[in-house]
PDB file of C-alpha atoms in Angstrom:
ATOM      1  CA  GLN A  18      10.059  29.521 212.817  1.00  0.00           C
ATOM      2  CA  VAL A  19      10.488  27.563 209.525  1.00  0.00           C
ATOM      3  CA  GLN A  20       8.191  27.561 206.575  1.00  0.00           C
ATOM      4  CA  LEU A  21       7.909  25.310 203.470  1.00  0.00           C
ATOM      5  CA  VAL A  22       6.295  26.679 200.216  1.00  0.00           C
ATOM      6  CA  GLU A  23       5.481  24.469 197.412  1.00  0.00           C
ATOM      7  CA  SER A  24       5.021  25.149 193.837  1.00  0.00           C
ATOM      8  CA  GLY A  25       4.702  23.320 190.529  1.00  0.00           C
ATOM      9  CA  GLY A  26       1.378  21.438 190.568  1.00  0.00           C
ATOM     10  CA  GLY A  27      -1.092  21.396 187.903  1.00  0.00           C
ATOM     11  CA  LEU A  28      -3.218  19.561 185.302  1.00  0.00           C
ATOM     12  CA  VAL A  29      -1.446  17.419 182.857  1.00  0.00           C
ATOM     13  CA  GLN A  30      -2.274  14.525 180.550  1.00  0.00           C
ATOM     14  CA  PRO A  31      -1.149  11.006 180.984  1.00  0.00           C
ATOM     15  CA  GLY A  32       2.437  10.519 180.037  1.00  0.00           C
ATOM     16  CA  GLU A  33       3.244  14.177 180.570  1.00  0.00           C
ATOM     17  CA  SER A  34       5.681  15.694 183.218  1.00  0.00           C
ATOM     18  CA  LEU A  35       5.786  18.140 186.104  1.00  0.00           C
ATOM     19  CA  ARG A  36       8.411  19.242 188.459  1.00  0.00           C
ATOM     20  CA  LEU A  37       7.401  20.274 191.961  1.00  0.00           C
ATOM     21  CA  SER A  38       9.504  22.574 193.956  1.00  0.00           C
ATOM     22  CA  CYS A  39       9.690  23.035 197.854  1.00  0.00           C
ATOM     23  CA  ALA A  40      11.609  25.894 199.362  1.00  0.00           C
ATOM     24  CA  ALA A  41      12.382  26.141 203.050  1.00  0.00           C
ATOM     25  CA  SER A  42      12.805  29.471 204.877  1.00  0.00           C
ATOM     26  CA  GLY A  43      13.390  30.703 208.455  1.00  0.00           C
ATOM     27  CA  SER A  44      15.635  29.501 211.063  1.00  0.00           C
ATOM     28  CA  ILE A  45      17.578  26.910 209.485  1.00  0.00           C
ATOM     29  CA  ARG A  46      20.884  25.516 210.483  1.00  0.00           C
ATOM     30  CA  ARG A  47      20.645  22.365 208.768  1.00  0.00           C
ATOM     31  CA  ILE A  48      17.905  20.349 206.901  1.00  0.00           C
ATOM     32  CA  ASN A  49      18.341  16.736 207.757  1.00  0.00           C
ATOM     33  CA  PHE A  50      15.704  15.331 205.804  1.00  0.00           C
ATOM     34  CA  MET A  51      13.132  16.538 202.837  1.00  0.00           C
ATOM     35  CA  GLY A  52      10.522  14.633 201.318  1.00  0.00           C
ATOM     36  CA  TRP A  53       7.331  14.433 199.176  1.00  0.00           C
ATOM     37  CA  TYR A  54       3.997  12.764 200.393  1.00  0.00           C
ATOM     38  CA  ARG A  55       0.732  12.459 198.688  1.00  0.00           C
ATOM     39  CA  GLN A  56      -2.799  11.894 199.663  1.00  0.00           C
ATOM     40  CA  VAL A  57      -6.020  11.471 197.992  1.00  0.00           C
ATOM     41  CA  PRO A  58      -9.509  11.808 199.575  1.00  0.00           C
ATOM     42  CA  GLY A  59     -10.387   8.928 201.702  1.00  0.00           C
ATOM     43  CA  LYS A  60      -6.921   7.604 201.914  1.00  0.00           C
ATOM     44  CA  GLU A  61      -3.803   7.939 204.172  1.00  0.00           C
ATOM     45  CA  ARG A  62      -1.001  10.136 203.259  1.00  0.00           C
ATOM     46  CA  GLU A  63       1.797   8.120 201.515  1.00  0.00           C
ATOM     47  CA  LEU A  64       5.478   8.672 201.309  1.00  0.00           C
ATOM     48  CA  VAL A  65       6.510   9.189 197.768  1.00  0.00           C
ATOM     49  CA  ALA A  66      10.060  10.103 197.696  1.00  0.00           C
ATOM     50  CA  THR A  67      12.642  11.322 200.322  1.00  0.00           C
ATOM     51  CA  ILE A  68      16.168  12.468 200.364  1.00  0.00           C
ATOM     52  CA  THR A  69      18.655  12.849 203.376  1.00  0.00           C
ATOM     53  CA  SER A  70      21.376  15.447 203.744  1.00  0.00           C
ATOM     54  CA  ASN A  71      23.958  12.903 202.709  1.00  0.00           C
ATOM     55  CA  GLY A  72      22.051  12.275 199.504  1.00  0.00           C
ATOM     56  CA  ASN A  73      20.305   9.023 200.218  1.00  0.00           C
ATOM     57  CA  GLU A  74      17.095   8.885 198.168  1.00  0.00           C
ATOM     58  CA  ARG A  75      13.905   6.504 198.976  1.00  0.00           C
ATOM     59  CA  TYR A  76      11.057   6.084 196.597  1.00  0.00           C
ATOM     60  CA  LEU A  77       7.543   4.557 196.815  1.00  0.00           C
ATOM     61  CA  ASP A  78       7.651   1.464 194.516  1.00  0.00           C
ATOM     62  CA  ALA A  79       4.717   2.743 192.245  1.00  0.00           C
ATOM     63  CA  VAL A  80       6.840   5.789 191.298  1.00  0.00           C
ATOM     64  CA  LYS A  81      10.421   4.077 190.912  1.00  0.00           C
ATOM     65  CA  GLY A  82      11.935   4.824 187.521  1.00  0.00           C
ATOM     66  CA  ARG A  83       9.420   7.637 186.939  1.00  0.00           C
ATOM     67  CA  PHE A  84      10.019  10.155 189.663  1.00  0.00           C
ATOM     68  CA  THR A  85      13.202  11.685 190.788  1.00  0.00           C
ATOM     69  CA  ILE A  86      13.808  13.759 193.811  1.00  0.00           C
ATOM     70  CA  SER A  87      16.687  16.162 194.293  1.00  0.00           C
ATOM     71  CA  GLY A  88      17.942  18.829 196.468  1.00  0.00           C
ATOM     72  CA  ASP A  89      19.718  22.232 196.362  1.00  0.00           C
ATOM     73  CA  ALA A  90      21.437  22.800 199.634  1.00  0.00           C
ATOM     74  CA  ILE A  91      22.233  26.301 198.870  1.00  0.00           C
ATOM     75  CA  LYS A  92      18.741  27.217 198.137  1.00  0.00           C
ATOM     76  CA  ASN A  93      17.306  24.895 200.812  1.00  0.00           C
ATOM     77  CA  THR A  94      15.088  23.596 198.182  1.00  0.00           C
ATOM     78  CA  VAL A  95      13.837  20.085 197.210  1.00  0.00           C
ATOM     79  CA  TYR A  96      12.455  19.118 193.864  1.00  0.00           C
ATOM     80  CA  LEU A  97      10.306  16.213 192.558  1.00  0.00           C
ATOM     81  CA  GLN A  98      10.623  15.602 188.685  1.00  0.00           C
ATOM     82  CA  MET A  99       7.682  13.357 187.863  1.00  0.00           C
ATOM     83  CA  ASN A 100       7.796  11.986 184.384  1.00  0.00           C
ATOM     84  CA  SER A 101       5.419   9.538 182.801  1.00  0.00           C
ATOM     85  CA  LEU A 102       2.580  10.528 184.931  1.00  0.00           C
ATOM     86  CA  LYS A 103      -0.398   8.401 185.285  1.00  0.00           C
ATOM     87  CA  THR A 104      -3.942   8.968 186.369  1.00  0.00           C
ATOM     88  CA  GLU A 105      -3.239   7.203 189.665  1.00  0.00           C
ATOM     89  CA  ASP A 106      -0.761   9.728 190.565  1.00  0.00           C
ATOM     90  CA  THR A 107      -3.470  12.390 190.928  1.00  0.00           C
ATOM     91  CA  ALA A 108      -3.417  13.792 194.507  1.00  0.00           C
ATOM     92  CA  VAL A 109      -2.385  16.591 196.744  1.00  0.00           C
ATOM     93  CA  TYR A 110       1.342  16.584 197.127  1.00  0.00           C
ATOM     94  CA  TYR A 111       2.910  17.716 200.370  1.00  0.00           C
ATOM     95  CA  CYS A 112       6.422  18.564 201.234  1.00  0.00           C
ATOM     96  CA  ASN A 113       7.938  17.689 204.460  1.00  0.00           C
ATOM     97  CA  ALA A 114      11.232  18.432 206.182  1.00  0.00           C
ATOM     98  CA  VAL A 115      13.080  17.700 209.376  1.00  0.00           C
ATOM     99  CA  ILE A 116      15.123  20.814 210.213  1.00  0.00           C
ATOM    100  CA  ASN A 117      17.676  21.658 212.925  1.00  0.00           C
ATOM    101  CA  THR A 118      17.032  25.214 213.763  1.00  0.00           C
ATOM    102  CA  GLY A 119      20.119  25.525 216.124  1.00  0.00           C
ATOM    103  CA  THR A 120      17.823  25.105 219.114  1.00  0.00           C
ATOM    104  CA  MET A 121      15.690  22.265 218.251  1.00  0.00           C
ATOM    105  CA  LEU A 122      14.768  19.718 215.779  1.00  0.00           C
ATOM    106  CA  THR A 123      11.411  20.281 214.193  1.00  0.00           C
ATOM    107  CA  THR A 124       9.204  18.682 211.459  1.00  0.00           C
ATOM    108  CA  VAL A 125       7.495  20.943 208.891  1.00  0.00           C
ATOM    109  CA  TRP A 126       4.860  20.456 206.508  1.00  0.00           C
ATOM    110  CA  GLY A 127       3.990  22.572 203.367  1.00  0.00           C
ATOM    111  CA  GLN A 128       0.403  23.547 202.369  1.00  0.00           C
ATOM    112  CA  GLY A 129       0.144  20.938 199.703  1.00  0.00           C
ATOM    113  CA  THR A 130       0.014  21.370 195.911  1.00  0.00           C
ATOM    114  CA  GLN A 131      -2.489  19.677 193.591  1.00  0.00           C
ATOM    115  CA  VAL A 132      -1.409  17.336 190.820  1.00  0.00           C
ATOM    116  CA  THR A 133      -4.135  16.109 188.610  1.00  0.00           C
ATOM    117  CA  VAL A 134      -3.367  13.770 185.536  1.00  0.00           C
ATOM    118  CA  SER A 135      -6.318  13.372 183.266  1.00  0.00           C
ATOM    119  CA  SER A 136      -6.968  13.054 179.688  1.00  0.00           C
TER     120      SER A 136
END
């Protein structure tokens, strides 16, 4: 069994920064993909940023130049550095991972962490 635990959300003012962390634990042979998604009430969950095991990154256009995703393979952790936050970045942010456990390939979601950007 694999789990993702997120941390780092909170309340900030526009223009400020936050860093989200997501640590994977359990039966992990290889993490193929990790990413961050976000969702606001009444809207579909959207991809924010992803990173593959070979370091390829992908970003939502609205966050390019402001958010940076990075990974620590030793700690099985992915980070999302969010700078110059805007009110429209307010959402619940979810971590996602595609993990090879050695016996199967599984997709796992974290519990979500609230990010609120407000003056």
